[in-house]
Every structure is written in C-alpha cells, then in structure tokens.
C-alpha cells in the first residue's frame, strides 16, 4: 500500500499556534489512487469503530520511534470511532507539547476491514552543537555559557533563544552596562539537523549615576535618605558650576535651604545642612562605584521606605520614579515620595499570655506609649524574625519549650497620630525533643558529634540550645559552619519535635613544608603536620585509615625544624578533648626539644665543628587538664597545666649573666580561667567575646631555703606570672546577598602581662618574660619560653635601638610588664571552608617595661596599617600586614622608614 500524502491528510500542523483539537467530521479531496475503503471513512456520517493495527513513524533522526509512539499515547489495538473521536488531535498535542519537534502530521495509510494503519510524520528541531560569544572576555564567556543554559546537544527552541538573550542582557546590565546590545546569529552545522549559535555582544560604556534627586520629602533631608541607598552611589565631582538638572516632576532639585538662610540660621554648625549645601559642588566617595544597577536601585528604594517607617512614617510611599541622561550619557535618577503623617505608639495590651504577666512582657518589649512608631523595631522585639542574639519575646517562650508559640501584633485603633496595639499570643504546649538524627558525617564518628549536641531526646525543646549546638559544632573545625543545618520537624499531635542535624565535612588537617640548601650550612627546612580529627584508637586498624586514622575528634601535631647544625627543634603534642568520653574534660600532652648552637668561629664564619662545643639546649614536657564549668555559665572553662623545662648550656654566654655552663630547671604550675563565647567561624568570628585570665607559679625556692641569693640563681628559677587577654567582636551593618556573614566586623582587644618575683634580693627570672614587636617570626626561636607579643609597624623592641625604646637602658630585650590594645576593622572576601579570606585595617598601641617603677600605662607606641589573612585548611594561616609605626616618625625618621611589612605563617601571634 503506497503512502497517501495529498489526498487524506488527517491533521496538519504547520505553525506553532495551530494545535489540532477538532474531531474528524469532513472528507478532504480524493484522488484516483486512494484506497476506496479509506474514502469510505470520510464519506460515512455514522460513527464506526476501527482498530489501530499498525503505527509507523517517519522523519525521525535523533529520537527513537517507539518513544514518539509512547508520547503520542496511541497504541496498536486501540479502538477508535470515526467520526467522533479526538484521540488523534490529542496525540498531536502531546507530541507538540514536548517542544522537541518543529512540525507533526498524522496520516491514515491503509484500511483492511476495520484495521486501520497510521503514519506519524515529524520534523525534528535542530540540536545545538556549539556556542560562541564575540566581544566578551574569556571569563565572561564562561559565565554566560552557564547563565544562558546553552548546553551542547540541547534542542533549539524559540523560547530557549529568547531566554538566552535575556540572560546575557541581564548579566551585563547588572554589571553597569545599561547600553548593552546582543545579536544572535544561527548557522546550520555540518552534522545532520544541528546548528551553531554565535552571540555578538556590544557592551557599550558603563552607565554611571550622575545624580540622585529626591523630592516630596519635607521632614527628612535628602542627604539622610540618600545615605540609606547603599547600592546606588553618585559619581565623584568637584565643580564651581553645578550641572542644571531638570526634574520631570517639576520639583526643585536644589538644596531645600538657600545659602543666605544657611548663613542666617547658623546652619553651618550642622554637618548634614553643610553637606546638603556643598553636595552640588563637592561629592567624594573614594572607595565606591557609581555604576548603575537596576536590581540594587530597586532595593534602595525599598530601603528609603524602611527608613521612613523606622522614623514613624507608616503611610510613606514612593509615588513616582523617573530618569534621564546628561550629555555624557550618565543617569539622573528621580524619586518622588509621599511622606504621610508621623505616628506614635499608643496603648499596648496583651492577650492570650498565661506563662508570663503583662508587666513582664511589656518590660521585655521595651516600647512605651509615646515612642515613635517603628514597625521594624516592634517585629524585632516580638521576635518575628529570629536572630542568634535572642532577647525578644519569641526567644523568651521558645527557650522554655514553647515551640508552637505564635505571636501577632494587631492594630486595634488609629486615632490622630497614635496607634494602639493588642499583642495576641498563642502559647501552645511545651514541646519535648523526640528523635535526633545526624547526617552528612562521612569521616567524623557520630558519637563525636552527638556529644556536642545540646538537643537531647526527652528534654524540653529550647531554641537557645539549637543555636548553641550550631556554635559548638562550628567550633570543632571539622564542618563547614555555613552548612550546619538543624531540620526541626514539630509533631503537634504528641507535642514532640524531631531534629535532624545536617553537616558537611571539610578538611581540617594542616601541612607545613619548606626546604633549602645553604652553603656550608647544608639542608635547612621545616616539616610540620597537624591532624585535627585524629583517632588514636584506630592506629593499628589499617582498614580505618582514610588516609590516616581519623574521626574521634582528637588533635595530633608534630613539627621538625632544622637550620643545619646551627639550630634544630622537635615538638609533639596530643589532645583528647573529651577525656573519658562523658564530660568535656580535655587532656593535652606536649613534648619539645630545641638546640641552638653558636656554630660560628672567632672570625664570624660558619663552623660545623663549633656546633657541639657552644650551644644551649632545652627539653620540655607539659600536661594540661581542662574542665568545662557550669557557673557563672557553661562558656567558662578551667585549665590546669604542669610544665617542666630543662636548659643546658655549654660555653654559651649572653643568656644568663655570669653563667655560660650549667643547667636550669623550670617547673611551674599554671591555672587559666577562660570564657569563649564567639559566634560563627572560629577563623572569622562575627560576634561574641573571648577572655582568659591566667596565673603561673613556681615554688618560692629562695624562701624555702633551696636557692641562695649568692649562688646560681638560675638553677631553680622562681617567679609568678599573670596574663589577661580580652577580645570582643561587634558586627557593623547587615550582611547582603546569599552570604549573611558578608559584613564588617569590628574587633577590640586588650592584653596585659606581668611577671614578678617572691624575693626582692633576686633578679626577676629571665624565663617566661615578654618580647614585643614584629609578628613573631623574629623571636630568636623563643628559647626561654617567653611570650611573643606582636606589634605591627615595629621591629622587635630592643634597647640598643633608640628609635624603638629610647628610655630603656637594660641590655635585655625581654620585658617583665606589657600592655597592648588593638582595634581592627575586618571585611570577609570569602568565608568558604576551603578558603577563608578577609582584609583588615588596624590600630595598635603597646609597650613593655623592665621594672614596675618605670611602668606608665599611658606611654604607648602606636601603629596603623592594613593587612590580609588567608586561611587554607591544608596550610593554616597566611598573613600579610603593612604597618606604620606612628611614634617612630621624627626629625630623622621619615614616613617610609617608619613603615614595616610583616608576614605571619601558621598562626596569628598575640
């Protein structure tokens, strides 16, 4: 049976808009070669049942024929009535809706008895083989490929092309290229039924904001409103002849106060009024971009409304916006507001509260009758938007188990300029914790996570415990802090709540490796490894190594450093954070050995043989036991440490006065009270505080008669040492975008130290003193166990350098007293677990003294500067600072000489 293409076309769809839905009720023109039985189908007006006996698909190139039949919904053996059926039109619609074909036709090809043969003829859409972008950078082309979703092999549709053009246009508009134009050229590829796309992009120049003009504002100045527009900045300008800007609303764009009134009313005493007068002539924002972004502009208009709301203007609205361009093609933006009236809080009553009295809730709310109306403040105090800080009504209830708690402020009366509120509360039952699940931990064992959880099955639900658990898991350093997610599933029927903790492992181990070769010295270098999630129990279980035994949350550190025979150092430490596994009692054991040789002959040349004839060697061991306290709160911990250091000298002078051979034994006990309540990533805290106070003591050997003042005072050195460190982090502004941690953080720090003696006839111990200056890399290997107190912008303090320490004449560079104050403004560029990067600007003030009688807490050396920090899990901390020692600048010391570049590796020095 030959095919029938011209005589009996059942349904033909030629255009996108022409979808077949009609029933078969007419007969197309016939030809002599047509099967008479097929003609009868269309001549009969009495419905007759037929059976589909065969389905043939033609025109396919990439699609499987059986897939086409399946999509159509037609099957061999189906019974259809003709005329009167719509199954064929539905089949065509189904194929068309897949958006994979450009045309579809359905034919009756044969009829034997009541067995009907069908042919589905399709024309496939072409497929995409490659995409090119002309007129853009390579990096931009990669971004555009992703944003436009143009993947190789995708079926080309009109909708796909329109979406791609829109995505490319939007991409450049958001970058400030408001004049961008994009043209698409399509070419058929050598492969069958395929094509290539080339997008020709003409970015044009960046569109910048020439001015922002706000009108209709009578109570709040334009300067204050523009200050709220963080994402829409105006171009810098200095001119004596301001550009005349025509406001399409007919309002004035000039300052609301004339210069004459400015002088007459003494407005020059008001900085906002002065800025408003000068703004047309002088506008400088050195570190802000004036490129226009429609998205940010839309957000900024909402911020203007929010600011008005916070000032009591509940009914404020932006009634119109407009824009035009100046001669240079930059934008003048116009915003017209309708302020409405200013409102105040009236009576605030409570309804539905049984747990807490009205007076307590009113006191907690902190809003009184007559206060300026502020919807944002009201919602914040009620806890409509939960924050980590708490301190709101919702936190008060939810920290006591009221998970099903609901609170709604309802305006009950608005009269004149006053609004009365009724705060309606639904307390609901107290919820207890049901199941607690943990997922996402591939390496860390579940019990290590579970022991940190404060959400324990059977206990009362507390929102504060959820937040605290997030902090504790973050402080471990094993997981991405931004991906520690509690999935809270309330079960209202039985008053319980299930909690699922989702974590994401991150690398926390560190490697330090450096090597070199020096003439005459030989091999020099450092090898250090730190495993922060170690498992000592699995050392002999090879099957658990991945690649090392891990998962128990222990910390193992080992480091070897060598500078030929002149210097060698070995250190090892191990920490078990949960000794016994039931309480947060930590145990740390540390071993160290250091040898520093003279290795120089009388002529100043390197001498390998001298290394064994003139040296100082130290060997030490320490044991520390830490315990978490319950009072004053459980952020406090108490740490006890016992340390022994032995010093051996052989023909080594210059360390101890009058002693070049012999040994010293330093045994001391240290107790530390610490409180760490920082928030967020431990590398980049976003809030909270961190304090510690410590006392370190030896026995009073001289008072016990063990040490004579006339004998070797260094055999058993005695001292008492005190330290205090305090750090406080304050977030400034709000985070933006997807990363809410992307905000400025202000850090304040104060540090103090003092080392004293028991016997006034003895010298202060040379051990455990303080060295100030630099960044810790120029610390002479810290042979005597002194504390390195860094100060950027200064080298190591030395009495031999009058530029640094002019009033001190003692030869030693190790102080017995120090004070240090730091203020840093930090901004994170990345808080990713794979790389934490932030920049900072700092101010520091510090000094050290040799004797308490010389102590002057107001005589400090100041420095300012900028820096960067890079934390990579594999290598630890890298830091760069450029500091200027303010007090170094003088008649003989210029600005350049007062500046110093410092570098830090591994950890941030104090």
CSV table of C-alpha atoms in Angstrom, one decimal, residues 55-261:
chain,number,residue,atom,x,y,z
A,55,UNK,CA,1.7,2.7,13.6
A,56,UNK,CA,4.6,3.9,11.5
A,57,UNK,CA,6.8,6.9,12.5
A,58,UNK,CA,8.7,8.8,9.8
A,59,UNK,CA,11.0,11.8,9.8
A,60,UNK,CA,13.0,10.9,12.9
A,61,UNK,CA,16.7,11.4,13.1
A,62,UNK,CA,17.6,11.6,16.8
A,63,UNK,CA,14.5,10.3,18.5
A,64,UNK,CA,13.6,6.7,19.0
A,65,UNK,CA,10.4,5.8,17.0
A,66,UNK,CA,9.0,3.9,19.9
A,67,UNK,CA,9.5,7.0,22.1
A,68,UNK,CA,7.4,9.1,19.6
A,69,UNK,CA,4.6,6.5,19.7
A,70,UNK,CA,4.7,6.3,23.5
A,71,UNK,CA,4.5,10.1,23.8
A,72,UNK,CA,1.5,10.3,21.4
A,73,UNK,CA,-0.5,7.9,23.6
A,74,UNK,CA,-1.6,5.8,20.6
A,75,UNK,CA,-1.2,2.1,20.8
A,76,UNK,CA,-1.7,-0.8,18.4
A,77,UNK,CA,-5.0,-2.5,19.4
A,78,UNK,CA,-6.7,0.8,20.5
A,79,UNK,CA,-10.3,1.1,19.3
A,80,UNK,CA,-11.4,4.5,17.9
A,81,UNK,CA,-14.7,5.8,16.5
A,82,UNK,CA,-14.6,7.8,13.2
A,83,UNK,CA,-16.1,10.3,13.0
A,84,UNK,CA,-16.5,11.5,16.6
A,85,UNK,CA,-13.1,10.8,18.2
A,86,UNK,CA,-10.4,13.3,19.4
A,87,UNK,CA,-7.7,10.8,20.2
A,88,UNK,CA,-5.7,11.8,17.1
A,89,UNK,CA,-5.8,15.5,17.9
A,90,UNK,CA,-4.8,14.8,21.5
A,91,UNK,CA,-1.9,12.7,20.2
A,92,UNK,CA,-0.6,15.6,18.1
A,93,UNK,CA,-1.0,18.0,21.0
A,94,UNK,CA,1.0,15.6,23.2
A,95,UNK,CA,3.9,15.5,20.7
A,96,UNK,CA,3.8,19.2,20.2
A,97,UNK,CA,3.9,20.0,23.9
A,98,UNK,CA,7.2,18.2,24.2
A,99,UNK,CA,8.8,21.2,22.4
A,100,UNK,CA,11.1,18.8,20.6
A,101,UNK,CA,9.6,19.0,17.1
A,102,UNK,CA,9.0,21.7,14.5
A,103,UNK,CA,6.1,20.0,12.7
A,104,UNK,CA,3.9,16.9,13.0
A,105,UNK,CA,1.5,15.3,10.6
A,106,UNK,CA,-0.7,12.3,11.1
A,107,UNK,CA,-1.9,10.1,8.1
A,108,UNK,CA,-4.3,7.2,7.6
A,109,UNK,CA,-2.3,4.9,5.2
A,110,UNK,CA,-4.3,1.7,4.9
A,111,UNK,CA,-7.6,0.1,5.9
A,112,UNK,CA,-8.3,-3.6,5.8
A,113,UNK,CA,-11.7,-4.5,7.2
A,114,UNK,CA,-11.8,-2.4,10.4
A,115,UNK,CA,-8.0,-2.5,10.9
A,116,UNK,CA,-6.6,1.0,10.4
A,117,UNK,CA,-2.9,1.8,9.7
A,118,UNK,CA,-1.5,5.1,10.8
A,119,UNK,CA,1.7,7.1,10.0
A,120,UNK,CA,3.1,9.9,12.2
A,121,UNK,CA,5.4,12.1,10.2
A,122,UNK,CA,7.5,14.5,12.3
A,123,UNK,CA,10.1,17.2,11.6
A,124,UNK,CA,12.6,17.4,14.5
A,125,UNK,CA,14.0,20.7,15.8
A,126,UNK,CA,17.7,21.1,15.3
A,127,UNK,CA,20.2,20.5,18.2
A,128,UNK,CA,22.9,22.8,19.5
A,129,UNK,CA,26.4,21.8,18.7
A,130,UNK,CA,28.4,24.9,19.8
A,131,UNK,CA,28.0,28.4,21.3
A,132,UNK,CA,30.3,31.3,20.7
A,133,UNK,CA,30.4,34.8,22.3
A,134,UNK,CA,32.0,37.6,20.4
A,135,UNK,CA,33.0,40.9,22.0
A,136,UNK,CA,33.4,39.5,25.6
A,137,UNK,CA,36.3,38.3,27.8
A,138,UNK,CA,37.1,34.7,28.2
A,139,UNK,CA,36.0,34.6,31.8
A,140,UNK,CA,32.7,36.4,30.9
A,141,UNK,CA,32.1,33.8,28.1
A,142,UNK,CA,32.3,31.0,30.7
A,143,UNK,CA,29.9,32.8,33.0
A,144,UNK,CA,27.5,33.5,30.1
A,145,UNK,CA,27.5,29.8,29.0
A,146,UNK,CA,26.3,28.8,32.5
A,147,UNK,CA,23.8,31.6,32.9
A,148,UNK,CA,22.2,31.2,29.5
A,149,UNK,CA,21.9,27.4,30.0
A,150,UNK,CA,23.2,26.7,26.4
A,151,UNK,CA,24.5,23.2,26.7
A,152,UNK,CA,25.7,21.1,23.8
A,153,UNK,CA,23.1,18.7,22.4
A,154,UNK,CA,20.1,20.8,23.7
A,155,UNK,CA,17.2,21.1,21.3
A,156,UNK,CA,16.9,24.6,19.9
A,157,UNK,CA,13.6,26.3,20.5
A,158,UNK,CA,12.4,29.9,20.2
A,159,UNK,CA,11.9,30.1,24.0
A,160,UNK,CA,15.4,28.9,24.6
A,161,UNK,CA,16.9,31.6,22.3
A,162,UNK,CA,14.8,34.3,24.0
A,163,UNK,CA,15.8,33.2,27.4
A,164,UNK,CA,19.5,33.2,26.4
A,165,UNK,CA,19.3,36.7,25.0
A,166,UNK,CA,17.5,37.9,28.1
A,167,UNK,CA,20.1,36.3,30.4
A,168,UNK,CA,23.0,37.8,28.5
A,169,UNK,CA,21.4,41.2,28.6
A,170,UNK,CA,20.7,41.0,32.3
A,171,UNK,CA,24.2,39.8,33.0
A,172,UNK,CA,25.7,43.0,31.6
A,173,UNK,CA,23.0,45.3,32.9
A,174,UNK,CA,23.8,44.2,36.4
A,175,UNK,CA,27.5,45.0,35.8
A,176,UNK,CA,26.6,48.5,34.9
A,177,UNK,CA,26.4,48.2,31.1
A,178,UNK,CA,23.0,49.6,30.6
A,179,UNK,CA,23.5,50.2,26.8
A,180,UNK,CA,24.4,46.6,26.0
A,181,UNK,CA,23.1,45.1,22.8
A,182,UNK,CA,23.1,41.4,21.9
A,183,UNK,CA,22.6,39.9,18.4
A,184,UNK,CA,22.2,36.2,17.7
A,185,UNK,CA,23.3,34.6,14.5
A,186,UNK,CA,22.4,30.9,13.8
A,187,UNK,CA,24.2,28.7,11.3
A,188,UNK,CA,23.5,25.1,10.3
A,189,UNK,CA,26.2,22.8,11.3
A,190,UNK,CA,27.8,20.1,9.2
A,191,UNK,CA,26.2,17.5,11.3
A,192,UNK,CA,22.7,16.5,10.4
A,193,UNK,CA,19.9,18.6,11.9
A,194,UNK,CA,22.2,20.6,14.1
A,195,UNK,CA,23.2,24.3,14.4
A,196,UNK,CA,25.7,26.6,16.0
A,197,UNK,CA,24.9,29.9,17.8
A,198,UNK,CA,27.0,33.0,17.8
A,199,UNK,CA,26.1,35.9,20.1
A,200,UNK,CA,27.6,39.2,19.2
A,201,UNK,CA,27.8,41.4,22.3
A,202,UNK,CA,28.3,45.1,22.2
A,203,UNK,CA,28.6,46.1,25.9
A,204,UNK,CA,28.9,49.8,25.2
A,205,UNK,CA,30.1,52.0,28.0
A,206,UNK,CA,29.2,51.6,31.6
A,207,UNK,CA,26.2,53.7,32.7
A,208,UNK,CA,27.0,55.6,35.9
A,209,UNK,CA,24.8,57.6,38.2
A,210,UNK,CA,25.3,61.3,37.8
A,211,UNK,CA,22.8,62.3,40.5
A,212,UNK,CA,20.0,61.0,42.7
A,213,UNK,CA,17.2,63.5,43.3
A,214,UNK,CA,14.6,63.0,45.9
A,215,UNK,CA,11.5,65.3,46.1
A,216,UNK,CA,8.4,65.4,48.3
A,217,UNK,CA,10.4,64.9,51.4
A,218,UNK,CA,9.7,67.7,53.9
A,219,UNK,CA,10.7,66.2,57.3
A,220,UNK,CA,13.8,64.1,56.4
A,221,UNK,CA,16.6,65.6,54.4
A,222,UNK,CA,17.6,64.2,51.0
A,223,UNK,CA,21.1,63.6,52.4
A,224,UNK,CA,19.8,61.2,55.1
A,225,UNK,CA,17.6,59.4,52.6
A,226,UNK,CA,20.5,59.0,50.1
A,227,UNK,CA,22.6,57.6,52.9
A,228,UNK,CA,20.2,54.6,53.0
A,229,UNK,CA,20.9,53.8,49.3
A,230,UNK,CA,23.9,51.6,49.8
A,231,UNK,CA,23.9,50.1,46.3
A,232,UNK,CA,23.3,53.3,44.3
A,233,UNK,CA,26.2,55.7,44.5
A,234,UNK,CA,26.8,59.0,42.7
A,235,UNK,CA,29.8,59.9,40.6
A,236,UNK,CA,32.5,62.0,42.3
A,237,UNK,CA,32.6,65.6,41.4
A,238,UNK,CA,34.4,68.9,42.2
A,239,UNK,CA,33.0,71.9,40.4
A,240,UNK,CA,32.2,75.6,40.8
A,241,UNK,CA,29.4,75.4,38.2
A,242,UNK,CA,26.9,72.6,39.1
A,243,UNK,CA,25.1,71.0,36.3
A,244,UNK,CA,21.5,72.1,36.0
A,245,UNK,CA,19.2,69.1,36.3
A,246,UNK,CA,15.6,69.3,35.1
A,247,UNK,CA,13.3,67.4,37.4
A,248,UNK,CA,10.5,65.8,35.3
A,249,UNK,CA,8.2,66.1,38.4
A,250,UNK,CA,8.6,69.9,38.4
A,251,UNK,CA,10.1,69.8,41.9
A,252,UNK,CA,13.3,71.6,42.8
A,253,UNK,CA,16.5,69.6,42.9
A,254,UNK,CA,18.4,72.3,44.7
A,255,UNK,CA,19.1,72.3,48.5
A,256,UNK,CA,16.0,73.0,50.5
A,257,UNK,CA,17.9,75.7,52.3
A,258,UNK,CA,19.3,78.7,50.4
A,259,UNK,CA,22.9,79.8,51.1
A,260,UNK,CA,21.5,83.0,52.6
A,261,UNK,CA,19.3,81.2,55.0
